PDB file of C-alpha atoms in Angstrom:
ATOM      1  CA  MET A   1     -30.627  72.505  54.663  1.00 47.00           C
ATOM      2  CA  THR A   2     -30.538  69.100  55.212  1.00 55.00           C
ATOM      3  CA  PRO A   3     -27.268  68.082  56.586  1.00 66.00           C
ATOM      4  CA  THR A   4     -24.709  65.754  54.664  1.00 79.00           C
ATOM      5  CA  LEU A   5     -24.896  62.225  55.866  1.00 86.00           C
ATOM      6  CA  PRO A   6     -21.843  59.891  56.222  1.00 96.00           C
ATOM      7  CA  GLU A   7     -21.214  57.815  53.291  1.00 88.00           C
ATOM      8  CA  PRO A   8     -19.693  54.326  54.473  1.00 97.00           C
ATOM      9  CA  ILE A   9     -18.321  51.802  52.120  1.00 98.00           C
ATOM     10  CA  THR A  10     -19.674  48.465  52.658  1.00 98.00           C
ATOM     11  CA  HIS A  11     -19.006  45.008  51.173  1.00 98.00           C
ATOM     12  CA  PRO A  12     -21.082  41.913  50.179  1.00 98.00           C
ATOM     13  CA  LEU A  13     -19.180  39.536  52.310  1.00 98.00           C
ATOM     14  CA  LEU A  14     -20.240  41.396  55.395  1.00 98.00           C
ATOM     15  CA  THR A  15     -23.709  42.211  54.004  1.00 98.00           C
ATOM     16  CA  ALA A  16     -24.250  38.603  53.440  1.00 98.00           C
ATOM     17  CA  ALA A  17     -23.342  37.781  57.233  1.00 98.00           C
ATOM     18  CA  GLY A  18     -26.022  40.007  58.157  1.00 97.00           C
ATOM     19  CA  VAL A  19     -23.742  42.424  60.289  1.00 98.00           C
ATOM     20  CA  SER A  20     -23.968  46.307  60.043  1.00 98.00           C
ATOM     21  CA  HIS A  21     -20.978  47.731  58.945  1.00 98.00           C
ATOM     22  CA  GLY A  22     -19.192  50.550  57.070  1.00 98.00           C
ATOM     23  CA  PHE A  23     -15.966  51.900  56.217  1.00 98.00           C
ATOM     24  CA  PHE A  24     -16.577  55.679  56.496  1.00 98.00           C
ATOM     25  CA  THR A  25     -15.137  58.230  54.302  1.00 98.00           C
ATOM     26  CA  ARG A  26     -14.205  61.617  54.960  1.00 98.00           C
ATOM     27  CA  ARG A  27     -17.476  63.026  53.846  1.00 97.00           C
ATOM     28  CA  GLY A  28     -20.643  63.573  55.872  1.00 98.00           C
ATOM     29  CA  GLY A  29     -18.996  65.250  58.955  1.00 98.00           C
ATOM     30  CA  VAL A  30     -19.005  69.207  60.330  1.00 98.00           C
ATOM     31  CA  SER A  31     -15.115  69.502  60.489  1.00 98.00           C
ATOM     32  CA  THR A  32     -13.519  72.247  58.090  1.00 98.00           C
ATOM     33  CA  GLY A  33     -10.026  73.020  56.739  1.00 98.00           C
ATOM     34  CA  ILE A  34      -7.519  69.948  56.228  1.00 98.00           C
ATOM     35  CA  PHE A  35     -10.205  68.096  58.780  1.00 98.00           C
ATOM     36  CA  ASP A  36     -12.997  68.328  55.955  1.00 97.00           C
ATOM     37  CA  SER A  37     -15.153  66.740  57.144  1.00 97.00           C
ATOM     38  CA  LEU A  38     -15.737  63.452  58.902  1.00 98.00           C
ATOM     39  CA  ASN A  39     -12.812  63.688  61.060  1.00 98.00           C
ATOM     40  CA  THR A  40     -13.473  61.066  64.046  1.00 98.00           C
ATOM     41  CA  GLY A  41     -10.001  61.332  65.735  1.00 98.00           C
ATOM     42  CA  LEU A  42     -10.162  62.532  69.099  1.00 96.00           C
ATOM     43  CA  GLY A  43      -6.332  62.634  69.302  1.00 95.00           C
ATOM     44  CA  SER A  44      -6.245  65.107  66.566  1.00 98.00           C
ATOM     45  CA  SER A  45      -6.031  68.930  66.782  1.00 98.00           C
ATOM     46  CA  ASP A  46      -9.554  69.399  65.082  1.00 98.00           C
ATOM     47  CA  ASP A  47     -12.110  71.072  67.207  1.00 98.00           C
ATOM     48  CA  ILE A  48     -13.491  68.550  69.733  1.00 98.00           C
ATOM     49  CA  ALA A  49     -17.153  69.492  69.269  1.00 98.00           C
ATOM     50  CA  ALA A  50     -16.856  68.821  65.694  1.00 98.00           C
ATOM     51  CA  VAL A  51     -15.134  65.406  65.904  1.00 98.00           C
ATOM     52  CA  GLU A  52     -17.837  64.464  68.601  1.00 97.00           C
ATOM     53  CA  GLU A  53     -20.851  65.442  66.436  1.00 98.00           C
ATOM     54  CA  ASN A  54     -18.930  63.370  63.808  1.00 98.00           C
ATOM     55  CA  ARG A  55     -18.802  60.517  65.837  1.00 97.00           C
ATOM     56  CA  ARG A  56     -22.295  60.944  66.864  1.00 97.00           C
ATOM     57  CA  ARG A  57     -23.417  60.859  63.222  1.00 98.00           C
ATOM     58  CA  ILE A  58     -21.526  57.568  62.766  1.00 98.00           C
ATOM     59  CA  ALA A  59     -22.961  56.058  65.729  1.00 97.00           C
ATOM     60  CA  ALA A  60     -26.478  57.161  64.774  1.00 97.00           C
ATOM     61  CA  ALA A  61     -25.761  55.308  61.178  1.00 97.00           C
ATOM     62  CA  PHE A  62     -25.716  52.097  63.476  1.00 97.00           C
ATOM     63  CA  GLY A  63     -28.945  53.007  65.347  1.00 96.00           C
ATOM     64  CA  GLY A  64     -26.674  53.947  68.594  1.00 96.00           C
ATOM     65  CA  THR A  65     -25.010  56.575  70.173  1.00 96.00           C
ATOM     66  CA  PRO A  66     -20.983  57.503  70.899  1.00 96.00           C
ATOM     67  CA  ASP A  67     -21.430  55.704  74.029  1.00 95.00           C
ATOM     68  CA  ASP A  68     -21.959  52.442  72.104  1.00 96.00           C
ATOM     69  CA  LEU A  69     -18.814  52.819  70.394  1.00 97.00           C
ATOM     70  CA  ALA A  70     -16.072  50.386  71.560  1.00 97.00           C
ATOM     71  CA  ALA A  71     -12.860  51.871  70.302  1.00 97.00           C
ATOM     72  CA  CYS A  72      -9.358  51.447  71.594  1.00 97.00           C
ATOM     73  CA  TYR A  73      -6.673  54.222  72.334  1.00 97.00           C
ATOM     74  CA  GLN A  74      -4.688  52.662  69.232  1.00 98.00           C
ATOM     75  CA  ILE A  75      -1.077  51.860  70.042  1.00 98.00           C
ATOM     76  CA  HIS A  76       0.153  50.093  66.925  1.00 98.00           C
ATOM     77  CA  SER A  77       0.351  46.808  68.990  1.00 98.00           C
ATOM     78  CA  ALA A  78      -1.234  43.162  68.711  1.00 98.00           C
ATOM     79  CA  VAL A  79      -3.665  43.586  71.513  1.00 98.00           C
ATOM     80  CA  THR A  80      -7.391  42.765  71.086  1.00 98.00           C
ATOM     81  CA  ARG A  81      -9.749  43.922  73.550  1.00 98.00           C
ATOM     82  CA  VAL A  82     -13.133  42.086  74.168  1.00 98.00           C
ATOM     83  CA  ALA A  83     -16.215  44.233  74.685  1.00 98.00           C
ATOM     84  CA  GLU A  84     -18.638  42.587  76.845  1.00 96.00           C
ATOM     85  CA  GLY A  85     -21.025  45.763  76.766  1.00 93.00           C
ATOM     86  CA  PRO A  86     -20.724  49.299  75.751  1.00 88.00           C
ATOM     87  CA  TRP A  87     -17.738  51.155  76.829  1.00 92.00           C
ATOM     88  CA  ARG A  88     -19.643  54.279  77.135  1.00 90.00           C
ATOM     89  CA  GLY A  89     -16.593  56.799  76.422  1.00 84.00           C
ATOM     90  CA  ASP A  90     -13.675  54.467  78.031  1.00 87.00           C
ATOM     91  CA  ARG A  91     -10.765  53.756  75.653  1.00 93.00           C
ATOM     92  CA  PRO A  92      -8.396  50.907  76.796  1.00 97.00           C
ATOM     93  CA  GLU A  93      -4.879  50.385  74.755  1.00 98.00           C
ATOM     94  CA  GLY A  94      -5.190  48.081  71.935  1.00 98.00           C
ATOM     95  CA  ASP A  95      -5.645  47.835  68.571  1.00 98.00           C
ATOM     96  CA  ALA A  96      -8.466  45.539  68.098  1.00 98.00           C
ATOM     97  CA  VAL A  97     -12.056  44.894  69.581  1.00 98.00           C
ATOM     98  CA  ALA A  98     -14.456  41.706  69.425  1.00 98.00           C
ATOM     99  CA  THR A  99     -17.803  41.070  70.714  1.00 98.00           C
ATOM    100  CA  ALA A 100     -20.785  39.035  70.771  1.00 98.00           C
ATOM    101  CA  VAL A 101     -23.058  41.647  72.077  1.00 98.00           C
ATOM    102  CA  PRO A 102     -25.800  43.066  69.498  1.00 98.00           C
ATOM    103  CA  GLY A 103     -25.740  46.956  69.615  1.00 97.00           C
ATOM    104  CA  VAL A 104     -21.907  47.216  70.684  1.00 98.00           C
ATOM    105  CA  ILE A 105     -20.085  49.066  67.792  1.00 98.00           C
ATOM    106  CA  CYS A 106     -16.620  47.759  67.380  1.00 98.00           C
ATOM    107  CA  ALA A 107     -14.661  50.711  65.703  1.00 98.00           C
ATOM    108  CA  VAL A 108     -11.145  51.545  64.595  1.00 98.00           C
ATOM    109  CA  LEU A 109      -9.591  54.682  63.296  1.00 98.00           C
ATOM    110  CA  THR A 110      -7.130  54.871  60.273  1.00 98.00           C
ATOM    111  CA  ALA A 111      -5.392  57.370  58.077  1.00 98.00           C
ATOM    112  CA  ASP A 112      -3.474  55.238  55.665  1.00 98.00           C
ATOM    113  CA  CYS A 113      -3.489  51.682  58.126  1.00 98.00           C
ATOM    114  CA  ALA A 114      -5.507  48.932  57.116  1.00 99.00           C
ATOM    115  CA  PRO A 115      -8.631  48.590  58.754  1.00 99.00           C
ATOM    116  CA  VAL A 116     -10.435  44.911  59.149  1.00 99.00           C
ATOM    117  CA  LEU A 117     -13.713  43.845  60.031  1.00 99.00           C
ATOM    118  CA  LEU A 118     -14.745  40.459  60.411  1.00 99.00           C
ATOM    119  CA  ALA A 119     -17.674  38.415  61.129  1.00 99.00           C
ATOM    120  CA  ASP A 120     -18.956  34.733  61.833  1.00 98.00           C
ATOM    121  CA  ALA A 121     -22.631  35.249  61.259  1.00 97.00           C
ATOM    122  CA  GLU A 122     -23.278  31.667  62.893  1.00 98.00           C
ATOM    123  CA  ALA A 123     -21.661  32.277  66.329  1.00 98.00           C
ATOM    124  CA  GLY A 124     -22.641  35.848  66.224  1.00 98.00           C
ATOM    125  CA  VAL A 125     -19.455  37.390  66.800  1.00 98.00           C
ATOM    126  CA  VAL A 126     -17.650  40.440  65.250  1.00 99.00           C
ATOM    127  CA  ALA A 127     -14.271  42.140  65.458  1.00 99.00           C
ATOM    128  CA  ALA A 128     -12.643  45.449  64.157  1.00 99.00           C
ATOM    129  CA  VAL A 129      -8.928  45.517  63.600  1.00 99.00           C
ATOM    130  CA  HIS A 130      -6.460  48.566  63.157  1.00 99.00           C
ATOM    131  CA  ALA A 131      -3.466  46.968  61.319  1.00 98.00           C
ATOM    132  CA  GLY A 132      -0.754  49.487  60.313  1.00 98.00           C
ATOM    133  CA  TRP A 133       2.384  47.436  59.173  1.00 98.00           C
ATOM    134  CA  LYS A 134       3.670  47.197  62.881  1.00 97.00           C
ATOM    135  CA  GLY A 135       0.484  45.675  64.042  1.00 98.00           C
ATOM    136  CA  ALA A 136       0.155  43.668  61.238  1.00 98.00           C
ATOM    137  CA  LEU A 137       3.801  42.208  61.359  1.00 98.00           C
ATOM    138  CA  GLY A 138       3.347  41.736  65.238  1.00 97.00           C
ATOM    139  CA  GLY A 139       0.136  39.712  64.932  1.00 98.00           C
ATOM    140  CA  VAL A 140      -2.720  41.753  65.534  1.00 98.00           C
ATOM    141  CA  VAL A 141      -4.757  39.801  63.034  1.00 98.00           C
ATOM    142  CA  GLN A 142      -4.082  36.366  64.545  1.00 98.00           C
ATOM    143  CA  SER A 143      -4.727  38.026  68.061  1.00 98.00           C
ATOM    144  CA  ALA A 144      -8.212  39.218  66.814  1.00 99.00           C
ATOM    145  CA  VAL A 145      -9.089  35.892  65.258  1.00 98.00           C
ATOM    146  CA  THR A 146      -8.099  34.408  68.495  1.00 98.00           C
ATOM    147  CA  ALA A 147     -10.271  36.523  70.612  1.00 98.00           C
ATOM    148  CA  MET A 148     -13.356  35.721  68.383  1.00 99.00           C
ATOM    149  CA  SER A 149     -12.748  32.091  68.998  1.00 98.00           C
ATOM    150  CA  THR A 150     -12.564  32.496  72.668  1.00 98.00           C
ATOM    151  CA  LEU A 151     -16.261  34.257  72.007  1.00 98.00           C
ATOM    152  CA  GLY A 152     -17.693  31.104  70.001  1.00 98.00           C
ATOM    153  CA  ALA A 153     -16.517  31.841  66.338  1.00 98.00           C
ATOM    154  CA  GLU A 154     -14.758  29.479  63.978  1.00 98.00           C
ATOM    155  CA  PRO A 155     -12.192  30.788  61.966  1.00 98.00           C
ATOM    156  CA  SER A 156     -13.152  28.842  58.703  1.00 98.00           C
ATOM    157  CA  ARG A 157     -16.834  30.471  58.994  1.00 98.00           C
ATOM    158  CA  THR A 158     -15.280  33.670  59.599  1.00 98.00           C
ATOM    159  CA  VAL A 159     -15.526  36.477  56.739  1.00 98.00           C
ATOM    160  CA  ALA A 160     -13.404  39.488  56.517  1.00 99.00           C
ATOM    161  CA  VAL A 161     -12.886  42.669  54.621  1.00 99.00           C
ATOM    162  CA  VAL A 162      -9.619  44.927  54.536  1.00 99.00           C
ATOM    163  CA  GLY A 163     -10.997  48.477  53.978  1.00 98.00           C
ATOM    164  CA  PRO A 164      -9.784  51.498  52.498  1.00 99.00           C
ATOM    165  CA  CYS A 165      -5.490  51.801  53.235  1.00 99.00           C
ATOM    166  CA  ILE A 166      -2.424  53.056  51.568  1.00 98.00           C
ATOM    167  CA  ALA A 167      -1.769  50.852  48.632  1.00 98.00           C
ATOM    168  CA  GLN A 168       1.519  49.431  47.324  1.00 98.00           C
ATOM    169  CA  ALA A 169       1.533  52.137  44.307  1.00 98.00           C
ATOM    170  CA  SER A 170       1.484  54.952  47.069  1.00 98.00           C
ATOM    171  CA  TYR A 171       3.703  53.388  49.878  1.00 98.00           C
ATOM    172  CA  GLU A 172       7.371  53.542  49.333  1.00 98.00           C
ATOM    173  CA  VAL A 173       9.812  52.346  52.120  1.00 98.00           C
ATOM    174  CA  GLY A 174      13.437  51.535  52.684  1.00 97.00           C
ATOM    175  CA  SER A 175      15.075  48.312  51.820  1.00 96.00           C
ATOM    176  CA  ASP A 176      15.735  47.866  55.418  1.00 96.00           C
ATOM    177  CA  PHE A 177      11.681  47.932  55.973  1.00 96.00           C
ATOM    178  CA  GLN A 178      11.707  44.938  53.818  1.00 96.00           C
ATOM    179  CA  ALA A 179      14.414  43.106  55.520  1.00 95.00           C
ATOM    180  CA  ARG A 180      12.834  43.355  58.737  1.00 96.00           C
ATOM    181  CA  PHE A 181       9.590  41.611  57.353  1.00 97.00           C
ATOM    182  CA  GLN A 182      11.495  38.842  55.449  1.00 95.00           C
ATOM    183  CA  ASP A 183      13.409  38.408  59.089  1.00 95.00           C
ATOM    184  CA  ALA A 184      10.221  37.981  60.988  1.00 94.00           C
ATOM    185  CA  ASP A 185       8.492  35.742  57.837  1.00 91.00           C
ATOM    186  CA  PRO A 186      10.600  34.662  54.768  1.00 89.00           C
ATOM    187  CA  GLY A 187       7.280  34.578  52.812  1.00 94.00           C
ATOM    188  CA  SER A 188       6.699  38.064  53.197  1.00 97.00           C
ATOM    189  CA  ALA A 189       9.067  39.016  50.110  1.00 95.00           C
ATOM    190  CA  ARG A 190       6.348  38.737  47.726  1.00 97.00           C
ATOM    191  CA  PHE A 191       4.671  41.789  48.856  1.00 98.00           C
ATOM    192  CA  PHE A 192       7.594  44.229  48.143  1.00 98.00           C
ATOM    193  CA  MET A 193       8.321  45.495  44.806  1.00 98.00           C
ATOM    194  CA  PRO A 194      11.472  47.737  43.516  1.00 97.00           C
ATOM    195  CA  GLY A 195      11.006  51.384  44.354  1.00 97.00           C
ATOM    196  CA  GLY A 196      11.808  54.710  42.603  1.00 95.00           C
ATOM    197  CA  THR A 197      15.759  54.053  43.715  1.00 97.00           C
ATOM    198  CA  ALA A 198      17.941  51.004  44.212  1.00 97.00           C
ATOM    199  CA  ASP A 199      17.675  51.318  48.035  1.00 97.00           C
ATOM    200  CA  LYS A 200      13.592  51.896  48.163  1.00 98.00           C
ATOM    201  CA  ARG A 201      10.820  49.158  47.770  1.00 98.00           C
ATOM    202  CA  MET A 202       6.924  49.474  47.455  1.00 98.00           C
ATOM    203  CA  PHE A 203       4.983  47.748  50.072  1.00 98.00           C
ATOM    204  CA  ASP A 204       1.741  46.036  49.450  1.00 98.00           C
ATOM    205  CA  LEU A 205       0.370  46.548  53.204  1.00 98.00           C
ATOM    206  CA  PRO A 206      -3.579  45.324  52.036  1.00 98.00           C
ATOM    207  CA  GLY A 207      -2.004  42.096  50.205  1.00 98.00           C
ATOM    208  CA  PHE A 208       0.158  41.316  53.518  1.00 98.00           C
ATOM    209  CA  VAL A 209      -2.980  41.814  55.764  1.00 98.00           C
ATOM    210  CA  LEU A 210      -5.092  39.333  53.488  1.00 98.00           C
ATOM    211  CA  TRP A 211      -2.058  37.087  54.074  1.00 98.00           C
ATOM    212  CA  ARG A 212      -2.529  37.452  57.615  1.00 98.00           C
ATOM    213  CA  LEU A 213      -5.921  36.498  57.499  1.00 98.00           C
ATOM    214  CA  GLU A 214      -5.304  33.581  55.629  1.00 98.00           C
ATOM    215  CA  GLN A 215      -2.511  32.530  57.896  1.00 97.00           C
ATOM    216  CA  SER A 216      -5.154  32.643  60.596  1.00 98.00           C
ATOM    217  CA  GLY A 217      -7.572  30.313  58.785  1.00 98.00           C
ATOM    218  CA  VAL A 218     -10.346  32.827  58.226  1.00 98.00           C
ATOM    219  CA  GLY A 219     -12.558  31.365  55.562  1.00 98.00           C
ATOM    220  CA  GLU A 220     -12.955  34.091  53.219  1.00 98.00           C
ATOM    221  CA  ALA A 221     -11.350  37.645  52.877  1.00 98.00           C
ATOM    222  CA  ALA A 222     -11.243  40.738  50.373  1.00 98.00           C
ATOM    223  CA  TRP A 223      -9.658  44.194  50.068  1.00 98.00           C
ATOM    224  CA  THR A 224     -12.335  46.860  49.192  1.00 98.00           C
ATOM    225  CA  GLY A 225      -9.463  48.087  46.700  1.00 98.00           C
ATOM    226  CA  ASP A 226      -9.430  51.851  48.118  1.00 98.00           C
ATOM    227  CA  ASP A 227      -6.284  53.718  48.198  1.00 98.00           C
ATOM    228  CA  THR A 228      -6.290  56.355  50.854  1.00 98.00           C
ATOM    229  CA  CYS A 229      -3.329  58.097  50.006  1.00 98.00           C
ATOM    230  CA  ALA A 230      -4.204  58.604  46.202  1.00 98.00           C
ATOM    231  CA  ASP A 231      -7.744  59.316  46.977  1.00 98.00           C
ATOM    232  CA  VAL A 232      -7.971  62.995  48.284  1.00 98.00           C
ATOM    233  CA  ASP A 233     -11.437  63.682  48.119  1.00 97.00           C
ATOM    234  CA  ARG A 234     -12.816  60.381  49.716  1.00 98.00           C
ATOM    235  CA  PHE A 235      -9.940  59.796  52.532  1.00 98.00           C
ATOM    236  CA  PHE A 236      -7.710  61.169  54.900  1.00 98.00           C
ATOM    237  CA  SER A 237      -4.223  60.039  54.852  1.00 98.00           C
ATOM    238  CA  ASN A 238      -1.277  60.387  57.141  1.00 98.00           C
ATOM    239  CA  ARG A 239       1.754  60.231  54.412  1.00 98.00           C
ATOM    240  CA  ARG A 240      -0.306  62.515  51.938  1.00 98.00           C
ATOM    241  CA  ALA A 241      -0.298  65.040  54.949  1.00 98.00           C
ATOM    242  CA  PHE A 242       3.270  64.701  55.434  1.00 97.00           C
ATOM    243  CA  GLN A 243       4.063  64.958  51.940  1.00 97.00           C
ATOM    244  CA  ARG A 244       2.091  68.138  51.639  1.00 97.00           C
ATOM    245  CA  GLY A 245       3.724  69.697  54.772  1.00 98.00           C
ATOM    246  CA  GLU A 246       0.387  69.789  56.755  1.00 98.00           C
ATOM    247  CA  PRO A 247       0.554  70.022  60.706  1.00 97.00           C
ATOM    248  CA  ASP A 248      -1.998  67.282  61.196  1.00 98.00           C
ATOM    249  CA  PHE A 249      -4.640  65.165  59.325  1.00 98.00           C
ATOM    250  CA  GLY A 250      -8.140  63.594  60.112  1.00 98.00           C
ATOM    251  CA  ARG A 251      -8.999  60.127  60.956  1.00 98.00           C
ATOM    252  CA  LEU A 252     -11.394  57.760  59.268  1.00 98.00           C
ATOM    253  CA  MET A 253     -13.616  55.253  61.264  1.00 98.00           C
ATOM    254  CA  SER A 254     -14.432  51.854  60.338  1.00 98.00           C
ATOM    255  CA  ALA A 255     -16.861  49.945  62.459  1.00 98.00           C
ATOM    256  CA  ILE A 256     -18.977  46.577  62.715  1.00 98.00           C
ATOM    257  CA  SER A 257     -22.046  45.569  64.871  1.00 98.00           C
ATOM    258  CA  LEU A 258     -24.234  42.796  65.387  1.00 98.00           C
ATOM    259  CA  MET A 259     -27.967  43.555  64.716  1.00 89.00           C
TER     260      MET A 259
END
């Protein structure tokens, strides 16, 4: 039987930029149970051999091997790393990776946080960003755009796509959460709507990340429109796993590479 292959989501903005990219779903891997099937989280409690095979399949989709993956040990920071060549399994701490080297596969893992893939086709520079609420508020998007600029990219030429993440309809937070954002940036109030009770709010993470891209001068940006928490069949979700009382959850990989 022919194995099921990964099913990445692509976007016209990045396709037109001529870069290999994909927001990979949970389909097309070998993991089982709650990790069914394309879990790429090395830090999960999944069978490590299954995770490694899943990562191999994604790298192969780019014409590479797992050694070509440049993916950080993510810490919800604003730190961007520049990959000057394949990392060959090394995982420095950080939450974004930029490169100007063809064949290096910049990758991030998410399970409700927002993955962002960026490219300046003219300069030949790409980046992948892990933007949870903490990183997005702390400046990880701006950090990645700055790192791309040091490699020759121009923000106004750069295109960016926010991939599958938790959408506003699924993301209830406390009113103190909104206050934290408004204290940091008063313009962020528009990304919150009333929640189920007076002390609850609904937070628009993809909208906020798109705003951060706009603030960074990125020329054009879009969201794929996919809600990880609501779409059980295609995506892993930290929040959904918590709501169901599951002990762990899979991680989705999003990646980009210069051809």
